[in-house]
Coordinates of C-alpha atoms in Angstrom, one line a residue:
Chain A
X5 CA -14.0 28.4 -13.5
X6 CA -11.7 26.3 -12.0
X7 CA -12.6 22.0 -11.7
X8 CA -14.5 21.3 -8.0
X9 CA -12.2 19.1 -5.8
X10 CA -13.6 16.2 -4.2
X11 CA -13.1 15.2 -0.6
X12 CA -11.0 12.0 -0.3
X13 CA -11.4 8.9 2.0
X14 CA -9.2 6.3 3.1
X15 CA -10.7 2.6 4.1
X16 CA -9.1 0.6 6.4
X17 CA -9.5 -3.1 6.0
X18 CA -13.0 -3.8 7.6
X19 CA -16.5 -5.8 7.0
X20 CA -20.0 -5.8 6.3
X21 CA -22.2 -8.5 8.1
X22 CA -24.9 -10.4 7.0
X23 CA -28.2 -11.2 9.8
X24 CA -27.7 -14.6 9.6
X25 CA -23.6 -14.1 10.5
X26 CA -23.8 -11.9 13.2
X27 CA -26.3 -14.2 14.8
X28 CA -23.3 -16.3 14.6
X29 CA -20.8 -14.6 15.6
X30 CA -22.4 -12.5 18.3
X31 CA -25.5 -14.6 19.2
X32 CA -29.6 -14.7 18.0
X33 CA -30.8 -11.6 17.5
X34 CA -27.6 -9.4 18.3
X35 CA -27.8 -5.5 17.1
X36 CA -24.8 -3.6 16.0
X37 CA -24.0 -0.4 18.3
X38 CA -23.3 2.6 16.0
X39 CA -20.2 4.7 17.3
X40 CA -20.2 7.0 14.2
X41 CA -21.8 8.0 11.5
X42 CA -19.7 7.5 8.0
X43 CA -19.6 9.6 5.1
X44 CA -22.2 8.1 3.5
X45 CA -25.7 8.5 4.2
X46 CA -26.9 5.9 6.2
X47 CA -23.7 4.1 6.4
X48 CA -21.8 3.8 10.4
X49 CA -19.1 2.4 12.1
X50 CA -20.1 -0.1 14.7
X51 CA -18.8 -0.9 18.3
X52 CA -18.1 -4.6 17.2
X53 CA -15.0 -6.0 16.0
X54 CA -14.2 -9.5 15.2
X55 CA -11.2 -11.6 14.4
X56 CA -10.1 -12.3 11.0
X57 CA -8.3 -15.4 9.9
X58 CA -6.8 -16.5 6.7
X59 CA -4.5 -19.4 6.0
X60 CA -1.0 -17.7 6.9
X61 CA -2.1 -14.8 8.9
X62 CA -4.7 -13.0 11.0
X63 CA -5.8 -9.4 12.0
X64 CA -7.3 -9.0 15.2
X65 CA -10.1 -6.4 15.5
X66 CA -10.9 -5.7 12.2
X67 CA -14.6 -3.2 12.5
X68 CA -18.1 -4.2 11.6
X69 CA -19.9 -1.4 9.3
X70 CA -23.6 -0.9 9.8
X71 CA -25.8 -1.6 8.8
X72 CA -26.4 -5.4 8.0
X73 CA -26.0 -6.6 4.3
X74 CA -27.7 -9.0 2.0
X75 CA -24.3 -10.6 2.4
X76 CA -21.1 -10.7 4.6
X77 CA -18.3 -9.0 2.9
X78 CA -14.8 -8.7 4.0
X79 CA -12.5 -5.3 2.1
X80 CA -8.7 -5.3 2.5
X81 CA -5.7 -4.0 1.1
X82 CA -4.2 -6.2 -1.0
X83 CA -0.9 -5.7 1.4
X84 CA -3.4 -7.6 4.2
X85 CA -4.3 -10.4 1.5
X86 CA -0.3 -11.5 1.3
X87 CA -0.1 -11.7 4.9
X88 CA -3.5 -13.5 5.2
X89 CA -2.7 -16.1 2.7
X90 CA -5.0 -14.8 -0.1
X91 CA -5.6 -13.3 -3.8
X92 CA -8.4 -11.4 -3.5
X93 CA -10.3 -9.7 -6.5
X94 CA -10.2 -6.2 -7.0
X95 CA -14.3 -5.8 -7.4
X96 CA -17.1 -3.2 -6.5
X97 CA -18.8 -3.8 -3.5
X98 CA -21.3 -6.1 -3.6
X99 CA -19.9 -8.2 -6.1
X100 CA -18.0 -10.7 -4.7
X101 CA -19.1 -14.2 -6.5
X102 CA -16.0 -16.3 -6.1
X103 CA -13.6 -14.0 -4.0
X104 CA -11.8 -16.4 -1.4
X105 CA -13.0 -17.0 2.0
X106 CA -11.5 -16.3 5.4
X107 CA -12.3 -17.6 9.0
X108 CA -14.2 -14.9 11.4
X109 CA -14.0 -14.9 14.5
X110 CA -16.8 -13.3 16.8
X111 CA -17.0 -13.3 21.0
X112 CA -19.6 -16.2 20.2
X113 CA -18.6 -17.7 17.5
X114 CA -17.0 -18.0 14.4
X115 CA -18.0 -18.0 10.6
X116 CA -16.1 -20.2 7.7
X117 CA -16.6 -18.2 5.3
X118 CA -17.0 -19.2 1.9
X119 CA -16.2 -16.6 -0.1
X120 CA -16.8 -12.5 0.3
X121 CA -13.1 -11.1 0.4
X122 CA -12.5 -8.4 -1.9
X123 CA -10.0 -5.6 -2.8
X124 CA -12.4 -2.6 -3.2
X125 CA -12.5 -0.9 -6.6
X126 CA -11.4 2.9 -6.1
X127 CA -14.6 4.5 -6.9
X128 CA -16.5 8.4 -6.4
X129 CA -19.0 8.3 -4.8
X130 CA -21.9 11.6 -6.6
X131 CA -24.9 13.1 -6.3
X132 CA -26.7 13.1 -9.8
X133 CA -26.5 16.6 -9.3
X134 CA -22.4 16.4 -8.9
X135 CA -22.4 14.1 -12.2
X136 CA -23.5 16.7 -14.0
X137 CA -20.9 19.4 -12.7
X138 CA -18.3 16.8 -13.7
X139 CA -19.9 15.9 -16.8
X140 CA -19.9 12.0 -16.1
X141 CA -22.3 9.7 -15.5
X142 CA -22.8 6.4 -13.2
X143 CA -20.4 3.4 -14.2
X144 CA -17.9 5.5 -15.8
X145 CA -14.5 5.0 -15.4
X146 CA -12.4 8.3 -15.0
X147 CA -8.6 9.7 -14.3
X148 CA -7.9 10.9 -11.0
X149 CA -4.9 13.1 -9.7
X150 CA -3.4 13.4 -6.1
X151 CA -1.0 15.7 -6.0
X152 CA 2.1 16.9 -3.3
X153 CA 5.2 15.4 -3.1
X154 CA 3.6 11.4 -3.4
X155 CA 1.5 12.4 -6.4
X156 CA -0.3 9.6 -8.5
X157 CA -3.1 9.8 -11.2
X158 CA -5.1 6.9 -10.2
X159 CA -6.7 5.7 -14.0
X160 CA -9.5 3.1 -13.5
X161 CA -11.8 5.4 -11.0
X162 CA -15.3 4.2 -10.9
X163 CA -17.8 6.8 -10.9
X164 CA -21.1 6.3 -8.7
X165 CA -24.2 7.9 -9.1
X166 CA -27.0 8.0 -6.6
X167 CA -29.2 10.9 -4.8
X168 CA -28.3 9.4 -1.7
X169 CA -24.4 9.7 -2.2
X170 CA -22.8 12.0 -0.5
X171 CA -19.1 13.4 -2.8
X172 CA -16.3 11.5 -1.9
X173 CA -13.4 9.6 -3.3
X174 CA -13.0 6.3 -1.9
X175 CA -9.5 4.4 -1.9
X176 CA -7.8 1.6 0.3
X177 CA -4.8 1.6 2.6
X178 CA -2.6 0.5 -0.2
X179 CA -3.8 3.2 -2.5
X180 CA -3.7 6.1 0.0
X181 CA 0.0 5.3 1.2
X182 CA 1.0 5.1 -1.7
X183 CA -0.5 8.6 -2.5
X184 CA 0.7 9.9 1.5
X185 CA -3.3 10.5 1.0
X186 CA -5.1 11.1 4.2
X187 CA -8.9 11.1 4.3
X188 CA -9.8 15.3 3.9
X189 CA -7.2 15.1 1.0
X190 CA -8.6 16.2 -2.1
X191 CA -8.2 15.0 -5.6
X192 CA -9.7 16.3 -9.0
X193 CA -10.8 14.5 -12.2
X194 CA -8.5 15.2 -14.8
X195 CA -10.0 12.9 -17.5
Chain B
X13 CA 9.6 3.7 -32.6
X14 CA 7.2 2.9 -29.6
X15 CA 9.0 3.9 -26.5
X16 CA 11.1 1.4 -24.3
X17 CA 9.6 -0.4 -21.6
X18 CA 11.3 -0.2 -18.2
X19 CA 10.6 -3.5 -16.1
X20 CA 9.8 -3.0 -12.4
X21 CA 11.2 -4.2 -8.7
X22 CA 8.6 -4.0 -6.0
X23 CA 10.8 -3.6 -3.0
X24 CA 9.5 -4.6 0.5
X25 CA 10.8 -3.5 3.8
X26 CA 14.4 -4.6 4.3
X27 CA 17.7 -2.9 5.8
X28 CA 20.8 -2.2 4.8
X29 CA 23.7 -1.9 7.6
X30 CA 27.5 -0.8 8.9
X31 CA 30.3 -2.6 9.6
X32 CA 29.6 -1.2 13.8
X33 CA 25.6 -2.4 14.0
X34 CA 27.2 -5.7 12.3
X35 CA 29.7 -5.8 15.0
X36 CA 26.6 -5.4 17.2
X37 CA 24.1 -7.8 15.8
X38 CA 25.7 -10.8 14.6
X39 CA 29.2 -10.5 16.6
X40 CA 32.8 -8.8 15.9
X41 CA 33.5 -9.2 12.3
X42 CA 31.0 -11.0 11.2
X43 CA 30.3 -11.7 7.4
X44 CA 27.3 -11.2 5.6
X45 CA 26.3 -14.4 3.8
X46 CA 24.7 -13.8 0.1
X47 CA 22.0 -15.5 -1.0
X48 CA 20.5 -14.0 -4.0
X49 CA 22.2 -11.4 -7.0
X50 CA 20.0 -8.4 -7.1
X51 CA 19.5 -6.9 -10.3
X52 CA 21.8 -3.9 -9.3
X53 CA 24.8 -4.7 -9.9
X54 CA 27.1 -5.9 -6.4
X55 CA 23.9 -5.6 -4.6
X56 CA 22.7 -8.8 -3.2
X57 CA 20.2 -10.2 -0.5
X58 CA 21.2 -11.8 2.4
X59 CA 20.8 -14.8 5.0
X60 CA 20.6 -12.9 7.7
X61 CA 17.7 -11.5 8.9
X62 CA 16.6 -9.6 12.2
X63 CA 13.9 -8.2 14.2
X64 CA 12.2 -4.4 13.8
X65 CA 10.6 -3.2 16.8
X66 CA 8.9 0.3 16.9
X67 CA 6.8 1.9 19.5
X68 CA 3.8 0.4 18.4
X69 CA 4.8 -2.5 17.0
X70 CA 7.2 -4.8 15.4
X71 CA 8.6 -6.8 12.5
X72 CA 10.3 -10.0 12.5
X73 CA 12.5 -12.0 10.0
X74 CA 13.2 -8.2 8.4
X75 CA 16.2 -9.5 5.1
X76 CA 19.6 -7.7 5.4
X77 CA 20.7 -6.2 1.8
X78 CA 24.7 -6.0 1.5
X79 CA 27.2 -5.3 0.1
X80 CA 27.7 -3.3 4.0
X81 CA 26.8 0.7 4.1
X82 CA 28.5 3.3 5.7
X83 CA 25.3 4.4 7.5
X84 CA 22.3 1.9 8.8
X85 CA 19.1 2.7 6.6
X86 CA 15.7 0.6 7.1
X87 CA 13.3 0.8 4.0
X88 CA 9.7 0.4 4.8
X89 CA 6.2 1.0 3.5
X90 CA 3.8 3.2 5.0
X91 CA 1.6 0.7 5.5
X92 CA 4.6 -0.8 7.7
X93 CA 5.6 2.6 9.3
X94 CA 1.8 3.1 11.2
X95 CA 2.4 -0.6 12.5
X96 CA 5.7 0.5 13.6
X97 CA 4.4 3.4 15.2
X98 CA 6.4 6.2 13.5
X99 CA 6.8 8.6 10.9
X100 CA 9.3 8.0 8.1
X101 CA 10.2 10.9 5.5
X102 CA 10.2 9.5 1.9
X103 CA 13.4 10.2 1.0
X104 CA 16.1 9.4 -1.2
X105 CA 18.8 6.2 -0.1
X106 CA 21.1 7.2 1.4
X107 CA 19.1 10.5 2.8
X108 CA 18.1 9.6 6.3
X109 CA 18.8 12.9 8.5
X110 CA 16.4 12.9 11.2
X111 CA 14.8 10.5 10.1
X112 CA 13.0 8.4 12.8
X113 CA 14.6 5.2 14.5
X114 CA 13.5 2.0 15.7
X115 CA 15.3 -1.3 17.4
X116 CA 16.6 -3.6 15.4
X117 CA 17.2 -6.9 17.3
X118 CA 20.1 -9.5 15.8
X119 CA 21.0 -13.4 17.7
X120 CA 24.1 -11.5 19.4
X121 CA 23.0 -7.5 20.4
X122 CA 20.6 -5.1 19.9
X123 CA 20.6 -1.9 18.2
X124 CA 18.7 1.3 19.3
X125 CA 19.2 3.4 16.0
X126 CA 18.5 7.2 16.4
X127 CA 17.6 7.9 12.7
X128 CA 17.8 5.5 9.6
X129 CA 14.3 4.7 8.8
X130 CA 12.9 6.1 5.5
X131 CA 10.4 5.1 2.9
X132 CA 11.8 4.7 -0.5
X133 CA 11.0 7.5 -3.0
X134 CA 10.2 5.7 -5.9
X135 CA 13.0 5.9 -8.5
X136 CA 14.0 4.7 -12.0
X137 CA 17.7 3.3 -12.2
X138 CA 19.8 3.8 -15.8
X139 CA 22.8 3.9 -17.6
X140 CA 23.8 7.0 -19.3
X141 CA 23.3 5.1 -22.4
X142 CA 19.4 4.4 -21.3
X143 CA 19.0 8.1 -20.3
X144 CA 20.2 8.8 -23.6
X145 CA 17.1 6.9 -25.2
X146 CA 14.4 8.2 -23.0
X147 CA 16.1 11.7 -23.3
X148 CA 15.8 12.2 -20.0
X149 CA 19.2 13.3 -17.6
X150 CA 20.0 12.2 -13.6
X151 CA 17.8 13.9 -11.3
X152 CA 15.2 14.6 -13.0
X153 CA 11.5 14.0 -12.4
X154 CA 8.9 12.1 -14.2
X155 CA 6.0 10.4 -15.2
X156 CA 5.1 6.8 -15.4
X157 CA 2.4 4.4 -16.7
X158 CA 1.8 1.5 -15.0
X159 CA -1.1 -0.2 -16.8
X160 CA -3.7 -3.0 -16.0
X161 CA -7.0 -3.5 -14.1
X162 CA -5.5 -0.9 -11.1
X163 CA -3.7 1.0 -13.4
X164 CA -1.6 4.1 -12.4
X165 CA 0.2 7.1 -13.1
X166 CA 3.2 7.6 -11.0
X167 CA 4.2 11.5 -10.3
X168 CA 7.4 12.2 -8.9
X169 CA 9.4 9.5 -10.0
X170 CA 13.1 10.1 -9.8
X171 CA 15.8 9.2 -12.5
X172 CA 19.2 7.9 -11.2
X173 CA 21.5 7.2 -14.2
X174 CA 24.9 5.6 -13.4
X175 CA 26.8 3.7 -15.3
X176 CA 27.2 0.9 -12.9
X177 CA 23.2 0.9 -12.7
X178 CA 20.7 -2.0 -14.7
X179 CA 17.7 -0.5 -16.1
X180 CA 14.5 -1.0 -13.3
X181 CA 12.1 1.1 -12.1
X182 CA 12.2 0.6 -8.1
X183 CA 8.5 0.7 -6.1
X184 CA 7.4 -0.3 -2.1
X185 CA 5.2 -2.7 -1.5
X186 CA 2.2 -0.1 -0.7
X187 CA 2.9 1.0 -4.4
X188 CA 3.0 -2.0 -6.3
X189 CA -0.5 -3.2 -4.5
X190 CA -2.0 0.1 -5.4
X191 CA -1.1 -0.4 -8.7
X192 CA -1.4 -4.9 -8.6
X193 CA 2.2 -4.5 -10.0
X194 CA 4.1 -7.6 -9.9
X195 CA 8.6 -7.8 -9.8
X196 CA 8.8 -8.4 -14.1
X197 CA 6.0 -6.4 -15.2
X198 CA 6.6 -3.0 -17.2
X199 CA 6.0 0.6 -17.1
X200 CA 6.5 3.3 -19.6
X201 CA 7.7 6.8 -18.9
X202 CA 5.1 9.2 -20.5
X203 CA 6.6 12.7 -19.4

């Protein structure tokens, strides 16, 4: 029996918002508008975009992703941090105590943002059930190959577990050019 | 014996051009000023520098390599191409048939190229005497180990072996963020 594939996806540099920023940034009370839903459960792309600005560069419409967080955070490539002026960590999400800050700018307002810019961690996203068909469990850190004629074994692959999870293989801009990955590539676990 | 270490050279996106697009953008005859040895031997950056304009959008301040080339080539990341708006081959130097074009815009003329643009395939330069060590002959493929936090395993790495070459393993900008490598780190061929 040959090793499943799993589904590969490629994030573009985008952010998470917290209630109390998108008050901010859009005004009191403001909803996010879903346009689509993502690969993971529960998880969207919103109508909204906002500015980003860091100390040598900017992006201009960079997308909100539903649905609010605990806390704003911002994911780039690390190809976006040089021209924005910063030296992002390369973290999971969610862990972004003392990643720089950049200025947001919303059609209301605009957020100084302490910190919350991080370099996502490449990471595969499983079902407990999946885990087991791979043999690995959550928080381990696996090999990766990509093949065709860009091929890279990515080493340092974060394994998540969670019933809500849906199989995928997530990996930045940086990561998936450098690859000629496109999301619906797939990639197997080689160790 | 451990293995040699082979250092690294993240490229970014630059251009290398002929005597005629000289003629074009900087004026008949003009000279290239040198700025800066590159660890190639008689390859060196230059002072001049010009604009990249694709269909989508554009690049300014883009460095001129020299010594002058019989044929116009622009290097580029992927992540630059989809800001550019086209669709570079990754090729070899020097291998640019139908490829895709873009303008380059000097201070005296402007050049609409009709092929030229590629993106780098990643490539180790040695001397016969190097290939000799890692028992490995021009032309051939292999594998590299790029260590660290992002740490990677580069596929489809090319060996050019020359005698007029310096030892250097030679990545875009799109690979050496997917891997955090730095110009001076080290990689280690493993296959």
């Amino acid at each position: 029996m040959s090793t499943p594939k799993i589904p590969v996806g490629v994030s573009g540099r985008h952010l998470h918002v917290s209630r109390e920023h998108l008050d901010v940034l859009f005004g009191e009370g403001y909803q996010l508008h879903p346009i689509k839903d993502l690969s993971q459960p529960g998880q969207f792309a919103c109508q909204e975009i906002v500015d980003i600005v860091g100390p040598k560069g900017s992006f201009k419409n960079v997308r909100i992703l539903g649905p609010e967080r605990k806390k704003t955070q911002i994911e780039v490539a690390l190809t976006d941090a040089i021209k924005l002026g910063i030296n992002p960590p390369v973290r999971d999400s969610g862990d972004i105590a003392a990643s720089p800050g950049v200025t947001i700018v919303g059609p209301k307002g605009s957020v100084n943002l302490e910190e919350g810019v991080i370099a996502a961690k490449r990471h595969i996203h499983m079902t407990p059930a999946d885990a087991q068909t791979f043999g690995v469990k959550d928080k381990d850190i696996v090999k990766v190959r990509l093949g065709g004629e860009r091929g890279l074994i990515f080493d340092e692959v974060l394994i998540r577990v969670n019933d809500q999870f849906s199989l995928e293989m997530h990996i930045d801009t940086d990561e998936g050019n450098a690859a000629m990955a496109k999301t619906g590539g797939q990639v197997e676990i080689i160790a």
